Amino acid sequence: MALEGEYAQEKAGWVADQLAKIDETGTTASVDVAGMAVVLFTYRGPKTGKLYRRPLMRVEHDGAYAAVASKGGAPDNPVWYASLLANDEVEVQDGTTVVSGPVREIHGAEREEWWERAVAAYPPYAEYQEKTDRLIPVLLVEPGRA
């Protein structure tokens, strides 16, 4: 079921540019980060109730998608981290396919397995982890899982 409602205005210029290109072409394949694929996460802001869209690196395995809260290795999590976790259902657009599912933070061996996938998909994640004392959170969206 598609998320419905008012979309929040994107403030960051490069994100707004990516969103405009995805809207124009209908596919996430029209944008990338340093030549690497992105997917589009859509979620409801817990305070505003508005819909937010966030292009993130494509980390996919067996139909599940990871959202890596790296913030470039900053000492704090990105704002979207808490907002994603506050949602029961999140949409992910990969190319022209849109799926939805619950989101959860993963830990331990499961996180390590997904972290390896994340670094394979976007090698700078390894550098980001070295830059910060926090363990970079990994969230998982699993379409079809109740």
Coordinates of N, CA, C and O in Angstrom, one line a residue:
M1 N 0.8 -1.2 0.0 CA 0.0 0.0 0.0 C 0.9 1.2 0.0 O 1.8 1.4 0.8
A2 N 0.6 2.2 -0.9 CA 1.5 3.4 -1.0 C 1.2 4.3 0.1 O 0.0 4.5 0.5
L3 N 2.2 5.0 0.6 CA 2.1 6.0 1.6 C 1.5 7.2 0.9 O 1.8 7.6 -0.2
E4 N 0.5 7.8 1.6 CA -0.2 9.0 1.1 C -0.1 10.1 2.0 O 0.0 9.9 3.2
G5 N -0.1 11.4 1.5 CA 0.0 12.5 2.3 C 0.8 13.6 1.7 O 1.3 13.5 0.6
E6 N 1.0 14.7 2.4 CA 1.8 15.8 2.0 C 3.3 15.6 2.1 O 3.7 15.0 3.1
Y7 N 4.0 15.9 1.1 CA 5.5 15.8 1.1 C 6.1 17.0 1.8 O 5.7 18.1 1.5
A8 N 7.2 16.7 2.6 CA 7.9 17.8 3.1 C 8.8 18.4 2.1 O 9.2 17.7 1.1
Q9 N 9.1 19.7 2.2 CA 10.0 20.4 1.2 C 11.5 20.0 1.6 O 11.9 20.1 2.7
E10 N 12.2 19.5 0.6 CA 13.6 19.1 0.8 C 14.5 20.4 0.8 O 14.4 21.2 -0.1
K11 N 15.4 20.5 1.8 CA 16.2 21.7 1.9 C 17.6 21.6 1.3 O 18.1 22.5 0.7
A12 N 18.2 20.4 1.4 CA 19.5 20.2 0.8 C 19.5 20.2 -0.7 O 18.7 19.5 -1.3
G13 N 20.3 21.0 -1.3 CA 20.3 21.2 -2.7 C 20.5 19.9 -3.5 O 19.8 19.6 -4.5
W14 N 21.6 19.2 -3.2 CA 21.9 18.0 -3.9 C 20.8 16.9 -3.8 O 20.5 16.2 -4.7
V15 N 20.2 16.8 -2.6 CA 19.1 15.9 -2.4 C 17.9 16.3 -3.2 O 17.2 15.5 -3.9
A16 N 17.5 17.6 -3.2 CA 16.4 18.1 -4.0 C 16.7 17.8 -5.5 O 15.7 17.5 -6.2
D17 N 17.9 18.0 -5.9 CA 18.2 17.7 -7.3 C 18.0 16.3 -7.7 O 17.5 15.9 -8.7
Q18 N 18.5 15.4 -6.8 CA 18.3 13.9 -7.0 C 16.8 13.6 -7.1 O 16.3 12.8 -7.9
L19 N 16.0 14.1 -6.1 CA 14.6 13.8 -6.1 C 13.9 14.3 -7.3 O 13.0 13.6 -7.9
A20 N 14.3 15.5 -7.8 CA 13.7 16.1 -9.0 C 14.0 15.2 -10.2 O 13.1 14.9 -11.1
K21 N 15.2 14.7 -10.3 CA 15.6 13.8 -11.4 C 14.8 12.5 -11.3 O 14.4 11.9 -12.4
I22 N 14.7 11.9 -10.1 CA 13.9 10.7 -10.0 C 12.5 10.9 -10.4 O 11.9 10.1 -11.1
D23 N 11.9 12.0 -9.9 CA 10.5 12.3 -10.3 C 10.4 12.5 -11.8 O 9.4 12.0 -12.4
E24 N 11.3 13.1 -12.5 CA 11.3 13.4 -13.9 C 11.4 12.1 -14.7 O 10.7 11.9 -15.7
T25 N 12.2 11.2 -14.3 CA 12.5 9.9 -15.0 C 11.7 8.8 -14.5 O 11.5 7.8 -15.3
G26 N 11.2 8.8 -13.3 CA 10.4 7.7 -12.7 C 11.3 6.5 -12.2 O 10.7 5.5 -11.9
T27 N 12.6 6.7 -12.2 CA 13.5 5.7 -11.8 C 14.6 6.2 -10.9 O 15.2 7.3 -11.2
T28 N 15.1 5.4 -10.0 CA 16.3 5.8 -9.2 C 17.5 5.5 -10.0 O 18.6 6.0 -9.6
A29 N 17.4 4.8 -11.1 CA 18.6 4.5 -12.0 C 19.1 5.8 -12.6 O 20.2 5.8 -13.2
S30 N 18.3 6.9 -12.6 CA 18.7 8.1 -13.2 C 19.7 9.0 -12.3 O 20.2 10.0 -12.7
V31 N 19.9 8.5 -11.1 CA 20.8 9.2 -10.2 C 21.8 8.2 -9.6 O 21.5 7.0 -9.5
D32 N 22.9 8.7 -9.1 CA 23.9 7.9 -8.4 C 24.7 8.8 -7.5 O 24.6 10.0 -7.5
V33 N 25.5 8.1 -6.7 CA 26.5 8.8 -5.9 C 27.9 8.2 -6.3 O 28.1 7.0 -6.0
A34 N 28.7 9.0 -6.9 CA 30.1 8.5 -7.3 C 30.0 7.3 -8.2 O 30.8 6.4 -8.0
G35 N 28.9 7.2 -9.0 CA 28.8 6.1 -9.9 C 28.1 4.9 -9.3 O 28.0 3.9 -9.9
M36 N 27.7 5.0 -8.0 CA 27.1 3.8 -7.3 C 25.6 4.1 -7.1 O 25.2 5.2 -6.9
A37 N 24.9 3.0 -7.2 CA 23.4 3.1 -7.2 C 22.8 3.5 -5.9 O 23.3 3.3 -4.8
V38 N 21.7 4.2 -6.0 CA 20.9 4.6 -4.8 C 19.5 4.0 -4.9 O 19.0 3.7 -6.0
V39 N 18.8 4.0 -3.8 CA 17.4 3.7 -3.7 C 16.7 4.8 -3.0 O 17.4 5.6 -2.3
L40 N 15.4 4.9 -3.0 CA 14.7 6.0 -2.4 C 13.8 5.5 -1.3 O 12.9 4.7 -1.5
F41 N 14.1 5.9 -0.1 CA 13.3 5.6 1.1 C 12.3 6.7 1.3 O 12.6 7.9 1.3
T42 N 11.0 6.3 1.5 CA 9.9 7.2 1.8 C 9.3 6.8 3.2 O 9.0 5.7 3.4
Y43 N 9.2 7.8 4.0 CA 8.7 7.6 5.4 C 8.0 8.8 5.9 O 8.1 9.9 5.4
R44 N 7.2 8.6 6.9 CA 6.4 9.7 7.5 C 7.2 10.2 8.7 O 7.7 9.5 9.6
G45 N 7.3 11.6 8.7 CA 7.9 12.2 9.9 C 7.1 12.1 11.1 O 5.9 12.4 11.1
P46 N 7.6 11.6 12.2 CA 6.8 11.4 13.4 C 6.3 12.7 14.0 O 5.2 12.7 14.7
K47 N 6.9 13.8 13.8 CA 6.5 15.1 14.4 C 5.5 15.8 13.5 O 4.5 16.4 13.9
T48 N 5.9 15.9 12.2 CA 5.1 16.7 11.2 C 4.0 15.9 10.6 O 3.1 16.5 10.1
G49 N 4.1 14.6 10.5 CA 3.2 13.8 9.8 C 3.4 13.8 8.3 O 2.6 13.2 7.5
K50 N 4.3 14.7 7.8 CA 4.6 14.8 6.4 C 5.4 13.6 5.9 O 6.1 13.0 6.7
L51 N 5.4 13.4 4.6 CA 6.2 12.3 4.0 C 7.6 12.9 3.6 O 7.7 14.0 3.1
Y52 N 8.6 12.1 3.9 CA 10.0 12.5 3.6 C 10.5 11.5 2.7 O 10.2 10.3 2.8
R53 N 11.4 11.9 1.7 CA 12.0 11.0 0.8 C 13.5 11.2 0.9 O 14.0 12.3 0.9
R54 N 14.2 10.1 1.0 CA 15.7 10.2 1.2 C 16.4 9.2 0.3 O 16.2 8.0 0.4
P55 N 17.2 9.7 -0.7 CA 18.0 8.8 -1.5 C 19.1 8.3 -0.6 O 19.9 9.1 0.0
L56 N 19.3 7.0 -0.6 CA 20.4 6.4 0.2 C 21.1 5.3 -0.7 O 20.5 4.9 -1.7
M57 N 22.2 5.0 -0.4 CA 23.0 4.0 -1.1 C 22.2 2.7 -1.2 O 21.6 2.3 -0.3
R58 N 22.3 2.0 -2.4 CA 21.6 0.8 -2.6 C 22.3 -0.4 -2.0 O 23.4 -0.8 -2.5
V59 N 21.8 -0.9 -0.9 CA 22.3 -2.0 -0.2 C 21.1 -3.0 -0.1 O 20.3 -2.9 0.8
E60 N 21.1 -4.0 -1.0 CA 20.0 -4.9 -1.1 C 20.5 -6.4 -1.1 O 21.6 -6.7 -1.6
H61 N 19.7 -7.2 -0.5 CA 20.0 -8.7 -0.5 C 18.7 -9.4 -0.3 O 17.9 -9.2 0.6
D62 N 18.4 -10.3 -1.2 CA 17.1 -11.1 -1.2 C 15.9 -10.3 -1.0 O 15.0 -10.7 -0.2
G63 N 15.8 -9.1 -1.6 CA 14.6 -8.3 -1.5 C 14.5 -7.4 -0.3 O 13.6 -6.6 -0.2
A64 N 15.5 -7.5 0.6 CA 15.5 -6.6 1.8 C 16.5 -5.5 1.5 O 17.5 -5.6 0.7
Y65 N 16.3 -4.3 2.1 CA 17.1 -3.1 1.9 C 17.6 -2.6 3.2 O 16.9 -2.5 4.2
A66 N 18.9 -2.2 3.2 CA 19.5 -1.6 4.4 C 19.6 -0.1 4.2 O 19.9 0.4 3.1
A67 N 19.4 0.6 5.3 CA 19.6 2.0 5.4 C 20.8 2.2 6.4 O 20.6 1.9 7.5
V68 N 21.9 2.7 5.9 CA 23.1 2.9 6.7 C 23.2 4.3 7.2 O 23.3 5.3 6.4
A69 N 23.1 4.5 8.5 CA 23.0 5.9 9.1 C 24.4 6.4 9.4 O 24.8 6.7 10.5
S70 N 25.2 6.6 8.3 CA 26.6 6.9 8.4 C 26.8 8.4 8.7 O 27.7 8.8 9.5
K71 N 26.0 9.3 8.1 CA 26.2 10.7 8.1 C 27.7 11.1 7.9 O 28.3 12.0 8.6
G72 N 28.3 10.4 7.0 CA 29.7 10.7 6.6 C 30.7 10.5 7.7 O 31.8 11.0 7.7
G73 N 30.3 9.7 8.8 CA 31.2 9.5 9.9 C 31.1 10.6 11.0 O 32.0 10.6 11.9
A74 N 30.1 11.4 10.9 CA 29.9 12.4 11.9 C 29.6 11.7 13.3 O 29.3 10.5 13.4
P75 N 29.8 12.5 14.4 CA 29.6 11.9 15.7 C 28.2 11.6 16.1 O 27.9 10.8 17.0
D76 N 27.2 12.1 15.3 CA 25.8 11.8 15.6 C 25.1 11.2 14.4 O 25.6 11.2 13.3
N77 N 24.0 10.6 14.7 CA 23.2 10.0 13.6 C 22.5 11.0 12.7 O 22.2 12.1 13.2
P78 N 22.2 10.7 11.5 CA 21.4 11.6 10.6 C 20.0 11.7 11.2 O 19.5 10.8 11.9
V79 N 19.4 12.8 10.9 CA 18.0 13.1 11.4 C 17.0 12.0 11.0 O 16.2 11.6 11.8
W80 N 17.2 11.5 9.8 CA 16.3 10.5 9.3 C 16.3 9.2 10.1 O 15.4 8.4 10.0
Y81 N 17.4 8.9 10.8 CA 17.6 7.6 11.5 C 16.4 7.4 12.5 O 15.7 6.4 12.4
A82 N 16.2 8.4 13.4 CA 15.1 8.2 14.3 C 13.7 8.3 13.7 O 12.8 7.5 14.1
S83 N 13.6 9.0 12.6 CA 12.3 9.1 11.9 C 12.0 7.8 11.2 O 10.8 7.4 11.3
L84 N 12.9 7.2 10.6 CA 12.7 5.8 10.0 C 12.2 4.8 11.0 O 11.2 4.1 10.8
L85 N 12.9 4.8 12.2 CA 12.6 3.9 13.2 C 11.2 4.1 13.8 O 10.6 3.2 14.4
A86 N 10.7 5.3 13.7 CA 9.4 5.7 14.3 C 8.2 5.2 13.4 O 7.1 5.3 13.8
N87 N 8.6 4.6 12.2 CA 7.5 4.2 11.3 C 7.3 2.7 11.4 O 8.2 1.9 11.6
D88 N 6.0 2.3 11.2 CA 5.7 0.9 11.1 C 5.9 0.4 9.7 O 6.2 -0.8 9.5
E89 N 5.8 1.2 8.7 CA 5.9 0.8 7.3 C 6.7 1.9 6.6 O 6.5 3.1 6.7
V90 N 7.7 1.5 5.8 CA 8.5 2.4 5.0 C 8.5 1.9 3.5 O 8.5 0.7 3.3
E91 N 8.5 2.8 2.6 CA 8.6 2.4 1.2 C 10.1 2.6 0.7 O 10.8 3.5 1.1
V92 N 10.4 1.7 -0.2 CA 11.7 1.7 -0.9 C 11.5 1.6 -2.4 O 10.9 0.7 -2.8
Q93 N 12.0 2.6 -3.1 CA 12.0 2.5 -4.6 C 13.4 2.1 -5.1 O 14.4 2.8 -4.7
D94 N 13.4 1.1 -5.8 CA 14.7 0.6 -6.4 C 14.4 0.5 -7.9 O 13.7 -0.3 -8.4
G95 N 15.0 1.4 -8.7 CA 14.7 1.5 -10.1 C 13.3 2.1 -10.2 O 13.0 3.1 -9.7
T96 N 12.4 1.3 -10.9 CA 11.0 1.7 -11.0 C 10.1 0.8 -10.1 O 8.9 1.0 -10.0
T97 N 10.7 -0.1 -9.3 CA 10.0 -1.0 -8.4 C 9.9 -0.3 -7.0 O 10.9 0.2 -6.5
V98 N 8.7 -0.3 -6.5 CA 8.5 0.2 -5.1 C 7.9 -0.9 -4.3 O 6.9 -1.6 -4.6
V99 N 8.6 -1.1 -3.1 CA 8.2 -2.1 -2.2 C 8.0 -1.4 -0.8 O 8.5 -0.3 -0.6
S100 N 7.3 -2.1 0.1 CA 7.2 -1.5 1.4 C 7.3 -2.6 2.5 O 7.0 -3.8 2.2
G101 N 7.6 -2.2 3.7 CA 7.8 -3.2 4.7 C 8.1 -2.5 6.0 O 8.4 -1.3 6.1
P102 N 8.1 -3.3 7.1 CA 8.5 -2.7 8.4 C 10.0 -2.5 8.4 O 10.8 -3.0 7.6
V103 N 10.4 -1.6 9.3 CA 11.8 -1.2 9.5 C 12.3 -1.5 10.9 O 11.5 -1.4 11.8
R104 N 13.5 -2.0 11.0 CA 14.1 -2.3 12.3 C 15.6 -2.1 12.3 O 16.2 -2.3 11.2
E105 N 16.1 -1.8 13.4 CA 17.6 -1.7 13.5 C 18.1 -3.1 13.8 O 17.5 -3.9 14.6
I106 N 19.2 -3.4 13.2 CA 19.8 -4.8 13.3 C 21.1 -4.6 14.1 O 21.8 -3.6 14.1
H107 N 21.5 -5.7 14.8 CA 22.6 -5.8 15.7 C 23.4 -7.1 15.6 O 22.9 -8.0 14.9
G108 N 24.5 -7.1 16.2 CA 25.3 -8.4 16.3 C 25.7 -8.9 15.0 O 26.1 -8.2 14.0
A109 N 25.6 -10.3 14.8 CA 26.1 -10.9 13.6 C 25.3 -10.5 12.4 O 25.8 -10.4 11.3
E110 N 24.0 -10.3 12.6 CA 23.1 -9.8 11.5 C 23.6 -8.5 11.0 O 23.7 -8.2 9.8
R111 N 23.9 -7.6 11.9 CA 24.5 -6.2 11.5 C 25.8 -6.4 10.8 O 26.0 -5.8 9.7
E112 N 26.7 -7.2 11.3 CA 28.0 -7.4 10.7 C 27.8 -8.0 9.2 O 28.6 -7.5 8.3
E113 N 26.9 -8.9 9.0 CA 26.7 -9.4 7.7 C 26.2 -8.3 6.7 O 26.7 -8.2 5.6
W114 N 25.3 -7.5 7.2 CA 24.8 -6.4 6.4 C 25.8 -5.3 6.2 O 25.9 -4.6 5.2
W115 N 26.7 -5.1 7.2 CA 27.7 -4.1 7.1 C 28.7 -4.4 6.0 O 29.1 -3.6 5.2
E116 N 29.0 -5.7 5.9 CA 29.9 -6.2 4.8 C 29.2 -5.9 3.5 O 29.9 -5.4 2.5
R117 N 27.9 -6.1 3.4 CA 27.2 -5.8 2.1 C 27.2 -4.3 1.9 O 27.4 -3.9 0.7
A118 N 27.1 -3.5 2.9 CA 27.0 -2.1 2.8 C 28.4 -1.6 2.2 O 28.4 -0.7 1.3
V119 N 29.4 -2.0 2.8 CA 30.8 -1.6 2.4 C 31.1 -2.1 1.0 O 31.7 -1.3 0.2
A120 N 30.6 -3.2 0.6 CA 30.8 -3.7 -0.8 C 30.0 -2.8 -1.7 O 30.5 -2.5 -2.8
A121 N 28.8 -2.4 -1.3 CA 28.0 -1.5 -2.2 C 28.5 -0.1 -2.3 O 28.4 0.6 -3.3
Y122 N 29.1 0.4 -1.2 CA 29.6 1.8 -1.1 C 30.8 1.8 -0.2 O 30.7 2.0 1.1
P123 N 32.0 1.5 -0.7 CA 33.2 1.4 0.1 C 33.5 2.6 1.1 O 34.1 2.3 2.1
P124 N 33.2 3.8 0.8 CA 33.4 4.9 1.8 C 32.8 4.6 3.2 O 33.3 5.2 4.1
Y125 N 31.8 3.7 3.3 CA 31.3 3.4 4.6 C 32.4 3.0 5.6 O 32.3 3.3 6.8
A126 N 33.3 2.2 5.1 CA 34.4 1.8 6.0 C 35.2 3.0 6.5 O 35.5 3.0 7.7
E127 N 35.5 4.0 5.7 CA 36.2 5.2 6.1 C 35.3 5.9 7.1 O 35.8 6.5 8.1
Y128 N 34.0 6.0 6.9 CA 33.1 6.7 7.8 C 33.2 6.1 9.2 O 33.1 6.8 10.2
Q129 N 33.2 4.8 9.2 CA 33.2 4.1 10.5 C 34.5 4.4 11.3 O 34.5 4.6 12.5
E130 N 35.6 4.5 10.6 CA 36.9 4.9 11.2 C 36.9 6.3 11.7 O 37.6 6.6 12.7
K131 N 36.1 7.2 11.2 CA 36.1 8.6 11.6 C 35.3 8.8 12.8 O 35.4 9.9 13.4
T132 N 34.4 7.9 13.3 CA 33.5 8.1 14.4 C 33.7 7.1 15.5 O 34.1 5.9 15.2
D133 N 33.4 7.5 16.7 CA 33.4 6.5 17.8 C 32.1 5.7 17.9 O 32.1 4.7 18.6
R134 N 31.1 6.2 17.3 CA 29.8 5.5 17.4 C 29.8 4.3 16.4 O 30.4 4.4 15.3
L135 N 29.1 3.3 16.7 CA 28.9 2.2 15.8 C 27.8 2.6 14.9 O 26.6 2.9 15.3
I136 N 28.1 2.7 13.6 CA 27.1 3.3 12.6 C 25.9 2.3 12.5 O 26.1 1.1 12.3
P137 N 24.7 2.8 12.8 CA 23.5 2.0 12.8 C 23.2 1.5 11.4 O 23.4 2.2 10.4
V138 N 22.6 0.3 11.3 CA 22.1 -0.2 10.1 C 20.7 -0.6 10.3 O 20.4 -1.4 11.2
L139 N 19.8 -0.1 9.5 CA 18.3 -0.4 9.6 C 18.0 -1.2 8.4 O 18.6 -1.1 7.3
L140 N 17.0 -2.1 8.6 CA 16.6 -3.0 7.6 C 15.1 -2.9 7.3 O 14.3 -2.9 8.2
V141 N 14.8 -2.8 6.0 CA 13.4 -2.9 5.6 C 13.2 -4.2 4.8 O 13.9 -4.5 3.9
E142 N 12.3 -5.0 5.3 CA 12.0 -6.3 4.8 C 10.6 -6.4 4.2 O 9.7 -6.7 5.0
P143 N 10.4 -6.1 2.9 CA 9.1 -6.2 2.3 C 8.5 -7.6 2.5 O 9.2 -8.6 2.4
G144 N 7.2 -7.6 2.8 CA 6.5 -8.9 3.0 C 6.6 -9.5 4.4 O 6.0 -10.5 4.7
R145 N 7.4 -8.9 5.2 CA 7.6 -9.4 6.6 C 6.6 -8.6 7.5 O 6.6 -7.4 7.5
A146 N 5.8 -9.3 8.2 CA 4.9 -8.7 9.1 C 5.4 -8.3 10.5 O 6.4 -8.9 10.9

